[in-house]
Coordinates of C-alpha atoms (C1' of nucleotides) in Angstrom, one line a residue:
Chain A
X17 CA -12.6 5.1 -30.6
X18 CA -15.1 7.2 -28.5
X19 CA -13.7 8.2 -25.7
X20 CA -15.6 7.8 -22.4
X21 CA -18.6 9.5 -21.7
X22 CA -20.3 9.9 -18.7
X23 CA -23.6 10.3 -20.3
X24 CA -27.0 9.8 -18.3
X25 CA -27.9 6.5 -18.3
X26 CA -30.9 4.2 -17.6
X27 CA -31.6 3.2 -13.6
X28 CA -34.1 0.8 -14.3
X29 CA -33.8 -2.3 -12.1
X30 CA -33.6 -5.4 -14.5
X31 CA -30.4 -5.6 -16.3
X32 CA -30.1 -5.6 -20.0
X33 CA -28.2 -7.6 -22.0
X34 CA -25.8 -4.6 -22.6
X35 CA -25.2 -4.1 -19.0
X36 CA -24.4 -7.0 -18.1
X37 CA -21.3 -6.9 -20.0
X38 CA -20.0 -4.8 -17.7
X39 CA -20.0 -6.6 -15.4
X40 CA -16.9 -8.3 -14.1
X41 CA -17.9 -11.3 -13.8
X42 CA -17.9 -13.7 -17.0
X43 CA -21.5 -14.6 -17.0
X44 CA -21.3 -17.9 -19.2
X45 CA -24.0 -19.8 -17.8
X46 CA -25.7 -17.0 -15.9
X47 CA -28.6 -15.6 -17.3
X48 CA -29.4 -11.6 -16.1
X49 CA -32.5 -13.1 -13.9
X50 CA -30.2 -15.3 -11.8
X51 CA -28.2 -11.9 -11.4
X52 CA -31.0 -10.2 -10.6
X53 CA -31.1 -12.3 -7.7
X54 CA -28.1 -12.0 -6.2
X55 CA -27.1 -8.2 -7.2
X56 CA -30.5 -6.5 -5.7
X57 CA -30.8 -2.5 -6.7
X58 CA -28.5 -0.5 -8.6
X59 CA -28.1 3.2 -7.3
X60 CA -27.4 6.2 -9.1
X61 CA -25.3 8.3 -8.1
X62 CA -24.8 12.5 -8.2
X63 CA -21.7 14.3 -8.8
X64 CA -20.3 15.2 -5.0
X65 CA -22.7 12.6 -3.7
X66 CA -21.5 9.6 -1.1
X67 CA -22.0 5.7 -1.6
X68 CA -20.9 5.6 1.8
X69 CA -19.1 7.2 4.5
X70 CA -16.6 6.1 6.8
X71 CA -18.3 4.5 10.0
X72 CA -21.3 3.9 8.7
X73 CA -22.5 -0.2 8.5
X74 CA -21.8 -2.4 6.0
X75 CA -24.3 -4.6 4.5
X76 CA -23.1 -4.2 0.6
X77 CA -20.4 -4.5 -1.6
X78 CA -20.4 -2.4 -4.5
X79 CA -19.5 -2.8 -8.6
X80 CA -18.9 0.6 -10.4
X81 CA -21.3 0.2 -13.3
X82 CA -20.8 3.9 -14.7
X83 CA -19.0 7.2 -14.0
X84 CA -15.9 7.3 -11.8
X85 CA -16.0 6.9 -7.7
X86 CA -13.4 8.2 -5.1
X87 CA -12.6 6.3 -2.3
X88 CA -10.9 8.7 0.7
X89 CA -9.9 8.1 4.5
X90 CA -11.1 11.8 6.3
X91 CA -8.0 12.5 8.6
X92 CA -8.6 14.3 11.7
X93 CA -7.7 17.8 10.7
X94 CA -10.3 18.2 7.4
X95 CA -7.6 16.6 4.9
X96 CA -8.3 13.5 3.7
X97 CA -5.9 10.7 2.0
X98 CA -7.3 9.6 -1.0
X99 CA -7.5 5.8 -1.7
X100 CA -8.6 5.0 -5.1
X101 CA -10.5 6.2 -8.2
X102 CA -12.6 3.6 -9.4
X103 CA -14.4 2.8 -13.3
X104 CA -17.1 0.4 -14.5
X105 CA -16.1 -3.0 -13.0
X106 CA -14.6 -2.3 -10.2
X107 CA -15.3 -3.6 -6.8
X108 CA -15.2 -1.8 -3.7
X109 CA -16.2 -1.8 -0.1
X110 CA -14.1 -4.9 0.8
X111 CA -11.9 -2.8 3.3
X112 CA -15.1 -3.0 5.2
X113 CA -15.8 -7.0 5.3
X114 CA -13.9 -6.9 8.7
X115 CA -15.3 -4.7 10.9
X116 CA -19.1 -4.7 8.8
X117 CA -18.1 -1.0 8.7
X118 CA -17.0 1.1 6.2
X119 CA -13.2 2.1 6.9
X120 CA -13.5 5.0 4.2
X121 CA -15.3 7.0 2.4
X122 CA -16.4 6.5 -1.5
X123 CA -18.1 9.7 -3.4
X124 CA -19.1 10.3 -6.7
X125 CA -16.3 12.4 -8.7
X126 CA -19.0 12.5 -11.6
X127 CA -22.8 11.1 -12.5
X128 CA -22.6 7.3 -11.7
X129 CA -24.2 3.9 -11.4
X130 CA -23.7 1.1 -9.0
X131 CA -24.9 -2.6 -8.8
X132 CA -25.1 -3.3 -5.0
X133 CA -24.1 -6.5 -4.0
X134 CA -25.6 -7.6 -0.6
X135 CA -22.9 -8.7 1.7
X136 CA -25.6 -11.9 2.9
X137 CA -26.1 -12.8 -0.6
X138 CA -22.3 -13.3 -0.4
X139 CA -22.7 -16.4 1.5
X140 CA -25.6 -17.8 -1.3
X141 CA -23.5 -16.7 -4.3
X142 CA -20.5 -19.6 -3.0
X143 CA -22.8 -21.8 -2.0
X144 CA -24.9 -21.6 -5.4
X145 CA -23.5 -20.9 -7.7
X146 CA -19.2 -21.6 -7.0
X147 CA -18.3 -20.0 -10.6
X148 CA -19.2 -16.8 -9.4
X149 CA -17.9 -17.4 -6.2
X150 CA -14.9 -17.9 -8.4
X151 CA -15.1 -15.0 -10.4
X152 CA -15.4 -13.1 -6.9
X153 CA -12.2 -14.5 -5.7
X154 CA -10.0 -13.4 -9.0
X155 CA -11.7 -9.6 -8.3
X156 CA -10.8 -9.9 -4.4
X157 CA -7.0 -10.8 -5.8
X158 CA -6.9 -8.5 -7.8
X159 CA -7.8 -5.9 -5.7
X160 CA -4.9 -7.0 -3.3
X161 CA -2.8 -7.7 -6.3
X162 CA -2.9 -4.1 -7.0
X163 CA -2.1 -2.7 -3.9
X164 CA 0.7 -4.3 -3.6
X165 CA 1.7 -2.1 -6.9
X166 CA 0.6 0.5 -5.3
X167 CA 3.0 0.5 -2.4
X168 CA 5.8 0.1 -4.3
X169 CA 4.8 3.1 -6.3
X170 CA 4.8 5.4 -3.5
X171 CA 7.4 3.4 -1.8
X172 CA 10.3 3.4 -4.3
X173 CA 9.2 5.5 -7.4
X174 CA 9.9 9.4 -7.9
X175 CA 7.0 11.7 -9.1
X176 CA 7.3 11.3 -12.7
X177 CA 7.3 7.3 -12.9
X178 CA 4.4 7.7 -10.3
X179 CA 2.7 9.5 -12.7
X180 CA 3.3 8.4 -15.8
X181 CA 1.8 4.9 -14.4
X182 CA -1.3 6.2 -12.9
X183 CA -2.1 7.8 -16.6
X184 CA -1.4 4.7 -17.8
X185 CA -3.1 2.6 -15.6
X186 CA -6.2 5.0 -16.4
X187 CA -5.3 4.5 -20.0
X188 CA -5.4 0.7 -20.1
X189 CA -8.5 0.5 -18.0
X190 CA -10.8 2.7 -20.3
X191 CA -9.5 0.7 -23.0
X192 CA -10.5 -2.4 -21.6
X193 CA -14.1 -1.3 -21.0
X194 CA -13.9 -0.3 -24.6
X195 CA -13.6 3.4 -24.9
X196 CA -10.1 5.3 -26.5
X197 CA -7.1 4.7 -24.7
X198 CA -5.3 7.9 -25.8
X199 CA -7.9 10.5 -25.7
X200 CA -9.7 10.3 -21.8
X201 CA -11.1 12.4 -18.9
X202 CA -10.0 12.9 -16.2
X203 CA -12.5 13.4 -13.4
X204 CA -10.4 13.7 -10.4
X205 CA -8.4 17.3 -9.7
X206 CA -4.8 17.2 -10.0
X207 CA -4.9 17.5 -5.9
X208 CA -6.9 14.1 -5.7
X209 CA -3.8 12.9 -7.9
X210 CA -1.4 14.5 -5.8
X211 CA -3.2 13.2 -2.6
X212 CA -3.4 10.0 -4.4
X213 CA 0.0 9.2 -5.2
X214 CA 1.7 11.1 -2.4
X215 CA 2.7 14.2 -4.5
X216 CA 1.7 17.9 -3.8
X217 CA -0.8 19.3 -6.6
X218 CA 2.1 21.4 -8.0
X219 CA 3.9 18.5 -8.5
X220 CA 1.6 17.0 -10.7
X221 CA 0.8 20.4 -12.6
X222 CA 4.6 20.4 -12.9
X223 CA 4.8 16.8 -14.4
X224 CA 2.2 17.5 -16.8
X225 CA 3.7 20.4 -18.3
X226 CA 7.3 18.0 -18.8
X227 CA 5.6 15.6 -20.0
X228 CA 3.8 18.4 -22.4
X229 CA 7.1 20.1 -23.4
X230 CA 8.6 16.0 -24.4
X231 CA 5.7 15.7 -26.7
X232 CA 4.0 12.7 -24.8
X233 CA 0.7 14.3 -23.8
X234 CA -1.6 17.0 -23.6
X235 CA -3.5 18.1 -20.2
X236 CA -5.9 20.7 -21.0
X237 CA -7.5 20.9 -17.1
X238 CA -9.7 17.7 -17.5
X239 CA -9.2 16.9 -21.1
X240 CA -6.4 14.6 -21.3
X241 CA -4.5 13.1 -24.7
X242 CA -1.8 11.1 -25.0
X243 CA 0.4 11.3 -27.9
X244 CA 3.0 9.3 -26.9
X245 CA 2.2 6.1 -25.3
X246 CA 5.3 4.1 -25.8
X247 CA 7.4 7.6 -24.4
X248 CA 5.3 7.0 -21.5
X249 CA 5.8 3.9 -20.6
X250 CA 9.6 4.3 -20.6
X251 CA 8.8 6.7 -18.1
X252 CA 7.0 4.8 -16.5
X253 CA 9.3 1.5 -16.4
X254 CA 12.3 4.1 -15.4
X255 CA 13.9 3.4 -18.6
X256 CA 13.8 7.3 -20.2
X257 CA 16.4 9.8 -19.2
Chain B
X4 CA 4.7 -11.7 29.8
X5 CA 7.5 -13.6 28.0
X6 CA 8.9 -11.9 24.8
X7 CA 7.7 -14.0 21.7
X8 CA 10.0 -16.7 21.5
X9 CA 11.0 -18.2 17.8
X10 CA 11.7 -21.9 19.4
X11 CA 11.2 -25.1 17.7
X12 CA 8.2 -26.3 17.0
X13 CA 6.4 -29.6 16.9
X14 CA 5.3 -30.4 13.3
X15 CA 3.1 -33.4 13.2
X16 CA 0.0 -33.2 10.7
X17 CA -2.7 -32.7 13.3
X18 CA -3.8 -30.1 14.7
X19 CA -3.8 -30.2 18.6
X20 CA -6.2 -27.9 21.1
X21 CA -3.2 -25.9 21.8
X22 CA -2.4 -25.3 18.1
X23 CA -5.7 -24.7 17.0
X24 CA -5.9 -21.1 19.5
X25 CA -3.3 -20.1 17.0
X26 CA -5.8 -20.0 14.2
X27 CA -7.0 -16.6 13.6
X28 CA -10.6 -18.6 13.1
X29 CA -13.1 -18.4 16.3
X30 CA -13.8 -22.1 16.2
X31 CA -16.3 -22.6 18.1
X32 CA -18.4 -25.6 16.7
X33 CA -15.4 -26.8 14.4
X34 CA -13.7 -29.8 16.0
X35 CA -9.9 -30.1 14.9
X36 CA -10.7 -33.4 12.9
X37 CA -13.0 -31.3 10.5
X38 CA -10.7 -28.4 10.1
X39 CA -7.8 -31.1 9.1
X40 CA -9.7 -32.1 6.3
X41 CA -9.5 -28.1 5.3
X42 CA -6.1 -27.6 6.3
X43 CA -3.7 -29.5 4.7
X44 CA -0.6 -30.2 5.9
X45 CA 1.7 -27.9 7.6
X46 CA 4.9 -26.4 6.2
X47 CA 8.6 -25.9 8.2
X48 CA 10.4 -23.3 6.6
X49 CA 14.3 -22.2 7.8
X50 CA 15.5 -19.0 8.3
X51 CA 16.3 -17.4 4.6
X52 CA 13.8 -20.2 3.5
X53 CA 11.2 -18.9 0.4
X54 CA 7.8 -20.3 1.4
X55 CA 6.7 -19.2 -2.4
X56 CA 8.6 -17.1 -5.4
X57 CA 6.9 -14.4 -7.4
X58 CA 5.6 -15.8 -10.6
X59 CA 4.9 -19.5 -9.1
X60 CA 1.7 -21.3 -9.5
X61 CA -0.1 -20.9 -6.8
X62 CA -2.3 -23.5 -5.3
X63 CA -2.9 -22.7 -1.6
X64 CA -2.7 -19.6 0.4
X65 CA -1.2 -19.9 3.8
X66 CA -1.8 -18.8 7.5
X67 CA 1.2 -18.5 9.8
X68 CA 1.6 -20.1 12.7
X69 CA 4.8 -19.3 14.0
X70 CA 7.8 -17.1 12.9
X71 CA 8.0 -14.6 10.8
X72 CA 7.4 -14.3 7.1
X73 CA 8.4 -11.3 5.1
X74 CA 7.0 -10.7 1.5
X75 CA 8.6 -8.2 -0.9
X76 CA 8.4 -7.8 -4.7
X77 CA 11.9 -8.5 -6.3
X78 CA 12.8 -5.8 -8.8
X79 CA 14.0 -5.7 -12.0
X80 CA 17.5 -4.3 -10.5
X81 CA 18.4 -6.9 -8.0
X82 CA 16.8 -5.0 -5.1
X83 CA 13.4 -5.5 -3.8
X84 CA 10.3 -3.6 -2.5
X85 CA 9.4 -4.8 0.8
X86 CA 5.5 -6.0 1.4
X87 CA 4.9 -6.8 4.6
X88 CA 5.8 -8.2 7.7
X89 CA 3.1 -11.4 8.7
X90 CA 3.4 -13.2 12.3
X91 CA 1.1 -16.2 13.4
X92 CA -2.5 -16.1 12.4
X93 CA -1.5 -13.9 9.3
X94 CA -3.6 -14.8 5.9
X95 CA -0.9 -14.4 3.0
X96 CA -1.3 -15.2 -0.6
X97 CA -4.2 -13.7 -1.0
X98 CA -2.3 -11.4 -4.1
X99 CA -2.1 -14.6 -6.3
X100 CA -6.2 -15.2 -6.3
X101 CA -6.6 -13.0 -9.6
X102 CA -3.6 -15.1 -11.7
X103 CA -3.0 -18.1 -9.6
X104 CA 0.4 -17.5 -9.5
X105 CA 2.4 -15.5 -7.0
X106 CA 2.6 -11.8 -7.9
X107 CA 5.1 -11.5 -4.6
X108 CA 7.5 -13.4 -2.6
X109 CA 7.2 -14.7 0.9
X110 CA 10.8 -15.8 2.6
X111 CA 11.1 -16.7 6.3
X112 CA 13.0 -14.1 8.6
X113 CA 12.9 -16.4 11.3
X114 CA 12.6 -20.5 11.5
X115 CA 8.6 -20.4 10.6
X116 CA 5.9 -22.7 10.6
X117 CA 2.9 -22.2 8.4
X118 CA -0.8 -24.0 7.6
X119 CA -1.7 -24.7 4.3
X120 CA -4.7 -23.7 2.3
X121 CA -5.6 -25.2 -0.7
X122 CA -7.7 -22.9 -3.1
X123 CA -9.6 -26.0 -4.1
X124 CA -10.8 -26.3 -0.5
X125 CA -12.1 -22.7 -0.3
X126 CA -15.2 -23.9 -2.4
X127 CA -15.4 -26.5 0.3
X128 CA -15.2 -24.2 3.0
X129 CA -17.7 -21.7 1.7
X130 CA -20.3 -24.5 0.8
X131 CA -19.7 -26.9 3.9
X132 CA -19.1 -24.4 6.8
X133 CA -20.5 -20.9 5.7
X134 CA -19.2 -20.0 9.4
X135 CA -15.9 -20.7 8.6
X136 CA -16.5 -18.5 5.2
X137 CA -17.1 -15.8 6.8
X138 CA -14.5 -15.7 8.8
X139 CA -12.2 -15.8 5.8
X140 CA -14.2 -12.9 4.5
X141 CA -13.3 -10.6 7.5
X142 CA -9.8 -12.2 7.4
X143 CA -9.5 -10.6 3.5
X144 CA -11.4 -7.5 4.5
X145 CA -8.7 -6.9 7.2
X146 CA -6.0 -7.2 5.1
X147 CA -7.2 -4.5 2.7
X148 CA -8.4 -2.1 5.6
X149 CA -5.1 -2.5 6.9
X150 CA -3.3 -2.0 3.2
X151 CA -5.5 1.4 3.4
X152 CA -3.5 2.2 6.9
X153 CA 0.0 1.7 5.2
X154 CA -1.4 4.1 2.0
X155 CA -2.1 7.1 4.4
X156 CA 0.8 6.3 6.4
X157 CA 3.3 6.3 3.4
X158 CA 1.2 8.7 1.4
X159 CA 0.7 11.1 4.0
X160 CA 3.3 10.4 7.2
X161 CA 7.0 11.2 8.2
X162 CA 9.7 9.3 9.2
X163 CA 9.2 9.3 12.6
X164 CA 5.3 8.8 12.2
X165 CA 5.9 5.7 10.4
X166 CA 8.4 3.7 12.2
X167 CA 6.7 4.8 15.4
X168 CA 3.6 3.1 14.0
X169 CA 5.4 0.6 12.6
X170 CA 6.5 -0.4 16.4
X171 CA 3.0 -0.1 17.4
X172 CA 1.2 -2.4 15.2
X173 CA 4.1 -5.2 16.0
X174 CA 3.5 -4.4 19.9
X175 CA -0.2 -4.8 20.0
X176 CA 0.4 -8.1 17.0
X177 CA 2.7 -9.8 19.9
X178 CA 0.5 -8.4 22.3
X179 CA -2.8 -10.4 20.7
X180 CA -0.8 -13.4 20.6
X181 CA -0.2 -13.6 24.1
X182 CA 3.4 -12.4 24.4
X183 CA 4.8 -8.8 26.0
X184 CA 3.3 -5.8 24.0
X185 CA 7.1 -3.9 25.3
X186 CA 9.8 -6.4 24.9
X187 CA 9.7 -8.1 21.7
X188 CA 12.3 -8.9 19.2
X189 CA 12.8 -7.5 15.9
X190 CA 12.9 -10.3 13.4
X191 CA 13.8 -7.6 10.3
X192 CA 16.9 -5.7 9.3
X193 CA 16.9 -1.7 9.5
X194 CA 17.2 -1.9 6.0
X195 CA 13.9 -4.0 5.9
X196 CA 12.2 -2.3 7.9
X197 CA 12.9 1.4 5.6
X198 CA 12.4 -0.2 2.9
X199 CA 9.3 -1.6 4.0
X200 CA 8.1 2.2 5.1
X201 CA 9.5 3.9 2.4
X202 CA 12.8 5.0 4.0
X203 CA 16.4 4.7 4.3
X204 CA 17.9 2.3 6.5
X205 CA 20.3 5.2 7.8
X206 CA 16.6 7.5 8.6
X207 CA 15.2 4.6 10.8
X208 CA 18.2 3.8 12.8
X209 CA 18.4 7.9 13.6
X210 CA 14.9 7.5 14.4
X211 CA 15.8 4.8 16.8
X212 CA 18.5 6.9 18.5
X213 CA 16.0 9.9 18.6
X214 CA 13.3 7.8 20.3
X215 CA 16.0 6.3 22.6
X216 CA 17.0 9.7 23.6
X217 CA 13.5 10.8 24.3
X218 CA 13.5 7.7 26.8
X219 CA 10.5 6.0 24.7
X220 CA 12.5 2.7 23.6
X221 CA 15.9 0.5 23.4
X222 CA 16.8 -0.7 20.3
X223 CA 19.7 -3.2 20.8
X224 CA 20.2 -4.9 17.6
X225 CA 16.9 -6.7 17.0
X226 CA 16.0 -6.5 20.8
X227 CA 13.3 -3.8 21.3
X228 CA 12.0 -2.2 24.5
X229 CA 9.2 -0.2 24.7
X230 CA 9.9 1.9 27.8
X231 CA 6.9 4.7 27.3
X232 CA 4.0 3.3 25.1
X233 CA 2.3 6.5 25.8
X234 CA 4.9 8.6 24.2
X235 CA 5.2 6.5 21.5
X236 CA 1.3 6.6 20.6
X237 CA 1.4 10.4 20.8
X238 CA 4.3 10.2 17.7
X239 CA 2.0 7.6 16.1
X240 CA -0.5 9.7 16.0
X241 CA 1.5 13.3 15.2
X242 CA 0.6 14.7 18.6
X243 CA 4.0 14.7 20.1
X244 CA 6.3 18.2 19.1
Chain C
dC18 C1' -20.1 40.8 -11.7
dG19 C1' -17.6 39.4 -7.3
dA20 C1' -16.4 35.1 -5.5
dT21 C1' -14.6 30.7 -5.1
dG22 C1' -12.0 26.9 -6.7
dA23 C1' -8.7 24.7 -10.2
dG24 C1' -4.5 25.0 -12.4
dT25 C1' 0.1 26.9 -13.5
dT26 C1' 4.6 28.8 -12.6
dG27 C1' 8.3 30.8 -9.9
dA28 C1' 11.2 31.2 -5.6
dT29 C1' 12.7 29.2 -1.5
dC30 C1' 13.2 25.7 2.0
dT31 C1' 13.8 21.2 4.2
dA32 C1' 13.1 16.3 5.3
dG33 C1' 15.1 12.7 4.2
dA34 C1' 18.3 10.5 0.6
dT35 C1' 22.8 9.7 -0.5
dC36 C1' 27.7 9.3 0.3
dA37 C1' 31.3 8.0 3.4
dA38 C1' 33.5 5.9 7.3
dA39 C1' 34.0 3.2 11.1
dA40 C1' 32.7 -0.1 14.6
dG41 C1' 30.5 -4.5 16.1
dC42 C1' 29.6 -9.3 15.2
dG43 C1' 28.9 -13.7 13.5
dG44 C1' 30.6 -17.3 10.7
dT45 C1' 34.2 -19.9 8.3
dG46 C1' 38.2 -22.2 7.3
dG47 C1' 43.0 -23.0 8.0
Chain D
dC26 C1' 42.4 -20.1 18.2
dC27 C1' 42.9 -16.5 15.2
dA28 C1' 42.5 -14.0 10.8
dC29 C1' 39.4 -12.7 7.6
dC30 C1' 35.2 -11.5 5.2
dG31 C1' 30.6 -10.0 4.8
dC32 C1' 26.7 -8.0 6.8
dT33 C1' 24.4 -4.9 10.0
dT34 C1' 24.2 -0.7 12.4
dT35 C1' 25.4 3.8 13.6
dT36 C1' 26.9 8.5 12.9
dG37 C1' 28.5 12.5 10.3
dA38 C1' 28.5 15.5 6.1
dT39 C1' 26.4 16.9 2.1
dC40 C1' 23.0 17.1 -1.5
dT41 C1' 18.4 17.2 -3.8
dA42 C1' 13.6 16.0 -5.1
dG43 C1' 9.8 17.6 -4.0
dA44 C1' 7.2 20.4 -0.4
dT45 C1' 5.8 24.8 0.7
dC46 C1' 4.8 29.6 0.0
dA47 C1' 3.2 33.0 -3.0
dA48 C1' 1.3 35.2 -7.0
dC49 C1' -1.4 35.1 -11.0
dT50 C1' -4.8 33.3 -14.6
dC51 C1' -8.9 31.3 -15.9
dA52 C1' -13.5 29.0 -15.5
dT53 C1' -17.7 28.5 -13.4
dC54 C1' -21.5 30.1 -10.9
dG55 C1' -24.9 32.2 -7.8

DNA sequence: CGATGAGTTGATCTAGATCAAAAGCGGTGG
DNA sequence: CCACCGCTTTTGATCTAGATCAACTCATCG
């Protein structure tokens, strides 16, 4: 299988019948000009460049269409935290439904495409057309779902099981959207990593030549392949030496 | 101001005015007849009493309304991560949207008393009172700015940092519920509490001791006075030595 | 080309974990 | 009422995973 390609891609405003499988949402019932109605605009985005910035206002939620987004918290002093890396189908901005102002900041790690999903047309979507409100719910779970992973990943899990699950995590996702789960890029530096899962960038460059030297992967700077996938996840699950 | 006191409650069905300032809804037009309809039944737990288990169905999502519920994820080894801490007006359940099951487990720390919110009446709720909608929307977008906070703070923070934080975000919680922001009773073990922050039980009690010695707060058991907020803010926010 | 940033590797340091012991304190049952 | 057990908390001593500091190698790029 392919793996995934961050290729130009078209910005037109209607959506095909090909994009809209990527959405998240199972369309069923919906035909694209419905959607066209309630998901106004999609935006491209450059590499380096911001969806949004912490502070800003909030009138949209966003779903990752293509490429790969950071979201970050800028701390005081110039560092930042980093809070996510997010593919086609995510959904992000919902940190922002409280205050109708962005809490972080989300930039483009490489080319991408967004659908922009007005936060007004929120209301109309439940009140229209309740599947989708549906669908909406299962994304906002999940979302909080997740995090809940998260935090006992950093909470209770040493570097290598930390790790191990964020390539794996990475791993199953571009599988589900149909590209290789073994062969992938990674667009994010091993600092975002590091930042990301509370290591130091030497850490991970340290973890990724173990895991090279057990025979479970390669890491050739963005270019990653993974030989081993069951290996991995019994270092993930804390089940390998 | 009175410490928040965990006494019995009265746990009829309705709703009366005095119970209905506990919602963490601005009511407004909604009379409490209307918003019975949407919230159905309330639920008494006991101390050491599971509201829901991890893998459950789940059918409603809940909003506390006295006591103190603590979620955790159990783990495979007997032990547990700790979630989160949730006093009254606190959404929880929200994780079990995606899978309509619980991914966690919420117990009761203290003798609770919680509403009930039947998923099948959200469809009601965004269709019938769009108002009331959005005020769940800000409720979820709270929860995920505030699971942001905890990232950066266990991602990024030390020890003393985090409980001092930890202390805060109680304080001001008690605070916004009308009882003293500085005298206020810990309804969670040490050991809860580190776990919950990503620490040892024997790291926060020395971190109690050291801000005890730096006159900022007495920590008798699960009693807890604030002596110097100011000093405690400046370790919150790293700006104290 | 010089420069700037990403990645790797080695040496050293330290915050906080872990191990150990003891004290306080309910609760329970005889 | 007392003896006992189990849990929580505290404090001290020691250990270690991972941070930090430092040096070097590549790529990329204006």
């Amino acid at each position: 299988m392919r793996p995934y390609d961050c290729a130009m891609l078209n910005t037109s405003r209607d959506l095909s019948a090909r994009e809209v499988e990527f959405l998240p949402f199972d369309l069923g019932k919906i035909n694209s000009a419905k959607l066209n109605t309630l998901l106004k605009h999609q935006q491209l985005l450059h590499k380096g460049q911001h969806l949004y910035r912490m502070d800003e206002p909030c009138h949209a939620l966003f779903i990752v269409r293509s490429g790969s987004i950071k979201t970050y918290t800028p701390t005081n002093n110039g560092d930042e935290k980093v809070q996510g890396f997010h593919l086609p189908k995510d959904l992000i901005g919902l940190e922002a439904l409280s205050e109708e102002r962005y809490s972080i900041s989300a930039v483009a790690l490489t080319m991408s495409t967004v659908y922009k999903l007005p936060i007004k047309s929120l209301e109309e979507i439940y009140k229209k057309n309740p599947r989708l409100g549906n669908k909406l719910h299962k994304l906002i779970g999940k979302v909080i779902d997740n995090n809940y992973r998260m935090f006992t990943l950093i909470g209770k899990k040493n570097s290598g099981v930390r790790v191990a699950t964020m390539l794996l995590n990475l791993s199953s996702q571009y599988h589900e959207l149909g590209y290789s789960a073994t062969e992938l890029c990674l667009t994010m530096t091993r600092k975002d990593i590091g930042n990301y899962l509370g290591l130091a960038e030497e850490t991970v460059s340290r973890i990724f030549t173990q895991f090279h030297h057990l025979g479970i992967l390669t890491a050739d700077k963005k270019q990653l392949v993974i030989h081993d996938v069951k290996a991995l996840n019994l270092v993930a699950t804390g089940k390998s030496t």
